[in-house]
mmCIF file of C-alpha atoms in Angstrom:
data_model
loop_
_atom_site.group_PDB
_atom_site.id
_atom_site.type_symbol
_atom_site.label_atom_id
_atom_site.label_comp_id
_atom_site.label_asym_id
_atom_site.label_seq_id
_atom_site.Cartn_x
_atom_site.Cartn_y
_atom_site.Cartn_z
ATOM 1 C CA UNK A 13 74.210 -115.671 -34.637
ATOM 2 C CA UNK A 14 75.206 -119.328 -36.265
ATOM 3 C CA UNK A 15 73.922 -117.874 -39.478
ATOM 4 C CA UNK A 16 75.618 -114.911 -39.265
ATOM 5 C CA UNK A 17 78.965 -116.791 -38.618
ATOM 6 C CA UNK A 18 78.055 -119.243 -41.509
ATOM 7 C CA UNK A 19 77.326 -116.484 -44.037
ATOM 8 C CA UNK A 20 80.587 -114.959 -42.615
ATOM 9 C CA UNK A 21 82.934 -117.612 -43.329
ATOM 10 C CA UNK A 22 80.912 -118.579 -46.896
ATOM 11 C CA UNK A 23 81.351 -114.853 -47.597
ATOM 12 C CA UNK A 24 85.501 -115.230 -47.418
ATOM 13 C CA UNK A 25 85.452 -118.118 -48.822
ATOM 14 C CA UNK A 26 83.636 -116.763 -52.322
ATOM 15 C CA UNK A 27 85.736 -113.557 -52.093
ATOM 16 C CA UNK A 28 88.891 -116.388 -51.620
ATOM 17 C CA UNK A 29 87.816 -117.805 -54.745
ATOM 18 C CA UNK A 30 86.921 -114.457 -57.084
ATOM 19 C CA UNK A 31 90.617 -114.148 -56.062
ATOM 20 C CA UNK A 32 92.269 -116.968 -56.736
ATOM 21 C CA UNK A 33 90.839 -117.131 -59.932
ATOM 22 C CA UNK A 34 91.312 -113.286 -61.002
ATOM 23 C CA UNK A 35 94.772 -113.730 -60.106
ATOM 24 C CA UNK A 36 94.899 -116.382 -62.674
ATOM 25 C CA UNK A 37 96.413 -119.088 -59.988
ATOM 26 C CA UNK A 38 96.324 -122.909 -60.668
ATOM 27 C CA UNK A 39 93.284 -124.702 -58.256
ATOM 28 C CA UNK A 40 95.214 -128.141 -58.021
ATOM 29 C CA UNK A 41 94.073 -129.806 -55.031
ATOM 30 C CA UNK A 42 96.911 -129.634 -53.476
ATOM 31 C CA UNK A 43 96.247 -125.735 -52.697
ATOM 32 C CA UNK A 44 92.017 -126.643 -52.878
ATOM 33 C CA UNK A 45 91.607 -128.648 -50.372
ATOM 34 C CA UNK A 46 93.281 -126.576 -47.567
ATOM 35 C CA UNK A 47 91.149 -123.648 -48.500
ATOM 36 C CA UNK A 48 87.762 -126.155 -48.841
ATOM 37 C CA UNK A 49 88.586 -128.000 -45.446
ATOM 38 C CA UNK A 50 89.285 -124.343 -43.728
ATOM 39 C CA UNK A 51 86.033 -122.857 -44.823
ATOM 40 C CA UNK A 52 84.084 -126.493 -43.880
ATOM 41 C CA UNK A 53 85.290 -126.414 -40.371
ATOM 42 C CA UNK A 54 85.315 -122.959 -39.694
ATOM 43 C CA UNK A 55 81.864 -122.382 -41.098
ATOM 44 C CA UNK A 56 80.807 -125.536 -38.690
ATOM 45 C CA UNK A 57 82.562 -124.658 -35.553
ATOM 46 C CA UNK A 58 80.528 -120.905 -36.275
ATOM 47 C CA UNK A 59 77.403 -123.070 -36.192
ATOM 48 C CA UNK A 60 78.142 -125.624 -33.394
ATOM 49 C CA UNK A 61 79.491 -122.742 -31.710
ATOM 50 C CA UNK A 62 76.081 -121.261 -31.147
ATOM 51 C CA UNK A 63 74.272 -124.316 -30.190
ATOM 52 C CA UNK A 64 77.209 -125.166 -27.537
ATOM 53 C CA UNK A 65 75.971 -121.676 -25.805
ATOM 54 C CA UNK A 66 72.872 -121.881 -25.714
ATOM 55 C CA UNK A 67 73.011 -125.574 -24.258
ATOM 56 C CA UNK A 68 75.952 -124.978 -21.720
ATOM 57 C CA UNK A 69 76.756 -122.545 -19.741
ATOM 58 C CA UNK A 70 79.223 -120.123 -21.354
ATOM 59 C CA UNK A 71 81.577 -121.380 -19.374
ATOM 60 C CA UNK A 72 81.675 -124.938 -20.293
ATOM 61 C CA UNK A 73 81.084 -124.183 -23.865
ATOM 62 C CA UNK A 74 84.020 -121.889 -23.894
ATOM 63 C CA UNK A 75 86.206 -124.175 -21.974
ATOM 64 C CA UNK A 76 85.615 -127.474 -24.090
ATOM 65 C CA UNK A 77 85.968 -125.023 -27.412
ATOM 66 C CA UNK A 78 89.934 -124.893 -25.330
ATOM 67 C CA UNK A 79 90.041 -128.467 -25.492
ATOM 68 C CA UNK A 80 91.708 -127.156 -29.178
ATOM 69 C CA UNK A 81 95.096 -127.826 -28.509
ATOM 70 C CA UNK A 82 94.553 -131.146 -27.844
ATOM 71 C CA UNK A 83 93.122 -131.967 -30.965
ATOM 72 C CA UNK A 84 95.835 -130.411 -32.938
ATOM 73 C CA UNK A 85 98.277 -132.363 -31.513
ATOM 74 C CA UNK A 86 96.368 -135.310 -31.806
ATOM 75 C CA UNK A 87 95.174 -134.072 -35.281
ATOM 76 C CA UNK A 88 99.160 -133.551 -36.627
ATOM 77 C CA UNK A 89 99.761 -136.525 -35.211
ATOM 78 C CA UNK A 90 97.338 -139.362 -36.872
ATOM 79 C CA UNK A 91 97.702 -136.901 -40.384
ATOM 80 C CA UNK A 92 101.085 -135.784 -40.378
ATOM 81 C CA UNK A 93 102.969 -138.188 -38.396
ATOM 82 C CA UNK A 94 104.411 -135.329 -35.677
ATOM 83 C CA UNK A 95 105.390 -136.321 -32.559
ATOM 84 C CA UNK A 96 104.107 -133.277 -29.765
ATOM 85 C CA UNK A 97 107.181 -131.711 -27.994
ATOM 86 C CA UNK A 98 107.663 -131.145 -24.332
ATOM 87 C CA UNK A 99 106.129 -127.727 -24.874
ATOM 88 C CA UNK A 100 103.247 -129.016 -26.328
ATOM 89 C CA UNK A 101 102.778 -132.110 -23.474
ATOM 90 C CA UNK A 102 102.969 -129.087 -21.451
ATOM 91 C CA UNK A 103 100.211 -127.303 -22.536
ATOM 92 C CA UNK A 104 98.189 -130.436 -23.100
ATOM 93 C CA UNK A 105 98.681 -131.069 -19.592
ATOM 94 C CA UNK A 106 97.300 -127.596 -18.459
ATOM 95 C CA UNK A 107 94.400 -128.161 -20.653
ATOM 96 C CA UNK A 108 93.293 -131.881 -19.003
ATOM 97 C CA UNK A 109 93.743 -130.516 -15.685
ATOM 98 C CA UNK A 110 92.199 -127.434 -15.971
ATOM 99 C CA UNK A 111 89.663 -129.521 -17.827
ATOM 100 C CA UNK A 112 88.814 -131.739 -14.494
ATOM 101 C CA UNK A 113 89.157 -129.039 -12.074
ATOM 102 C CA UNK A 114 86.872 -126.773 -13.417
ATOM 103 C CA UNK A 115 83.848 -128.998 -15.180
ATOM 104 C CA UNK A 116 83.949 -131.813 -13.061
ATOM 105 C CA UNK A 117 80.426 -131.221 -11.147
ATOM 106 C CA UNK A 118 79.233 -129.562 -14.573
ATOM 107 C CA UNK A 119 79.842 -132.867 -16.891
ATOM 108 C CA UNK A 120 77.421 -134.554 -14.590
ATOM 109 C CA UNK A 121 74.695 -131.746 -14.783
ATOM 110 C CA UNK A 122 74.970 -131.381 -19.063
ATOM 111 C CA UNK A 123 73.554 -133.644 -21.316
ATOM 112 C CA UNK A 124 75.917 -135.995 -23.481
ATOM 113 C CA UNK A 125 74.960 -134.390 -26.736
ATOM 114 C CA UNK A 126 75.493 -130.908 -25.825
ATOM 115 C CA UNK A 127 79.159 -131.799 -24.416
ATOM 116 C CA UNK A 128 79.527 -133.854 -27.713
ATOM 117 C CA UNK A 129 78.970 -130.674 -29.317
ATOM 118 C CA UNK A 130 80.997 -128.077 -27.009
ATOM 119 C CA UNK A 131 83.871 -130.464 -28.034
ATOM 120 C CA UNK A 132 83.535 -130.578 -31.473
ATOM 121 C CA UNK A 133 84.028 -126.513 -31.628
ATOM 122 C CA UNK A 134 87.536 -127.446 -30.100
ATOM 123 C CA UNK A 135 88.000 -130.720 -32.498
ATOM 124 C CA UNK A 136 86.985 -128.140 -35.159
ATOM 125 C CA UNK A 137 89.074 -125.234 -34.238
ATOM 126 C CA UNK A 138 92.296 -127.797 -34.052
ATOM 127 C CA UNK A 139 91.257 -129.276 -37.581
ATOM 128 C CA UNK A 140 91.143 -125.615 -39.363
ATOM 129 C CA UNK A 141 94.573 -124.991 -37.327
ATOM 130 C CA UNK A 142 95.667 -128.383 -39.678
ATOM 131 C CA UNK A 143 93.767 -126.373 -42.766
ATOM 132 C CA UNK A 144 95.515 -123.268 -42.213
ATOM 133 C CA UNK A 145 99.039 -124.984 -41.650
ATOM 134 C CA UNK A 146 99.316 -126.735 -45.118
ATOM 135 C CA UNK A 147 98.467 -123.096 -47.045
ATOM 136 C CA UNK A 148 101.700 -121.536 -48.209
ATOM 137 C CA UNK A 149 102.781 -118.570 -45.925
ATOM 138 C CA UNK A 150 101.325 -115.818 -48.147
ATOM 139 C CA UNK A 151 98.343 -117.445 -48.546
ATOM 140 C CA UNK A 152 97.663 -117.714 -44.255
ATOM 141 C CA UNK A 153 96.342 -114.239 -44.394
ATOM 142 C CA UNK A 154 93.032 -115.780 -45.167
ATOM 143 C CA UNK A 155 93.119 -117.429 -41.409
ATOM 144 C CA UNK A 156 92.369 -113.068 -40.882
ATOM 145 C CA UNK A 157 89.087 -112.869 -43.345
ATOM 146 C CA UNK A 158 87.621 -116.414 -41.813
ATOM 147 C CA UNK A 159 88.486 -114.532 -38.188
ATOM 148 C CA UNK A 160 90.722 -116.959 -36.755
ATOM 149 C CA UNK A 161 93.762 -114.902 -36.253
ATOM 150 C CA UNK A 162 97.229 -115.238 -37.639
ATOM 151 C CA UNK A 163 97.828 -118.774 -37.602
#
């Protein structure tokens, strides 16, 4: 499965490329590097995705991967400078405390590297999120191919 996902997400990213170059478009870093940094983290989070199951229980694994919005926020904040709004102090809130109700006995019964790497499929998720976010509208249909939804 974390090969799979990995050859996935390389796959769209060398089909992104045949494309961008057929179509004759400029590669300035400015439009690289969102498209590199996408394919990095999402090929990652594939990868640490798989270990995080088969070290947690789903559960946990799936609810630190939610820990996502929380590293957006904290992501657009330390690159871009954006403050959160209420909405998203909101939802950060839901997260935390859903967070402590549900894995508080289970933190104490996982190891520290496998909850290390249950939250770095959320830290990764909110960092492609960032990717995504600085491609130009036309260009977010690719957030589709690497199977992340519309972002």
């Amino acid at each position: 499965p974390a090969l799979f996902s990995t050859l996935r997400c390389a796959f769209a990213a060398t089909i992104l490329l045949l494309y961008v170059v057929g179509t004759r478009q400029s590669l300035t870093a400015t439009r690289l590097l969102p498209f590199l940094g996408a394919v990095v983290t999402v090929a990652l989070n594939g990868f640490l995705s798989v270990l995080a199951y088969r070290s947690l229980t789903a559960a946990t694994a799936i609810l630190l991967f939610y820990t996502s919005p929380l590293w957006v926020i904290l992501f657009l904040f330390l690159v871009r400078g954006e403050l959160p709004t209420r909405r998203d102090l909101v939802a950060v809130g839901g997260v935390v405390t859903g967070f402590i109700i549900l894995l508080s006995a289970e933190l104490e019964l996982s190891s520290p590297i496998s909850l290390l790497i249950g939250a770095a499929t959320g830290a990764l998720y909110g960092g492609s999120i960032l990717f995504f976010r600085e491609l130009s509208p036309g260009e977010r249909i690719w957030s589709l191919i690497f199977g992340y939804g519309s972002m």
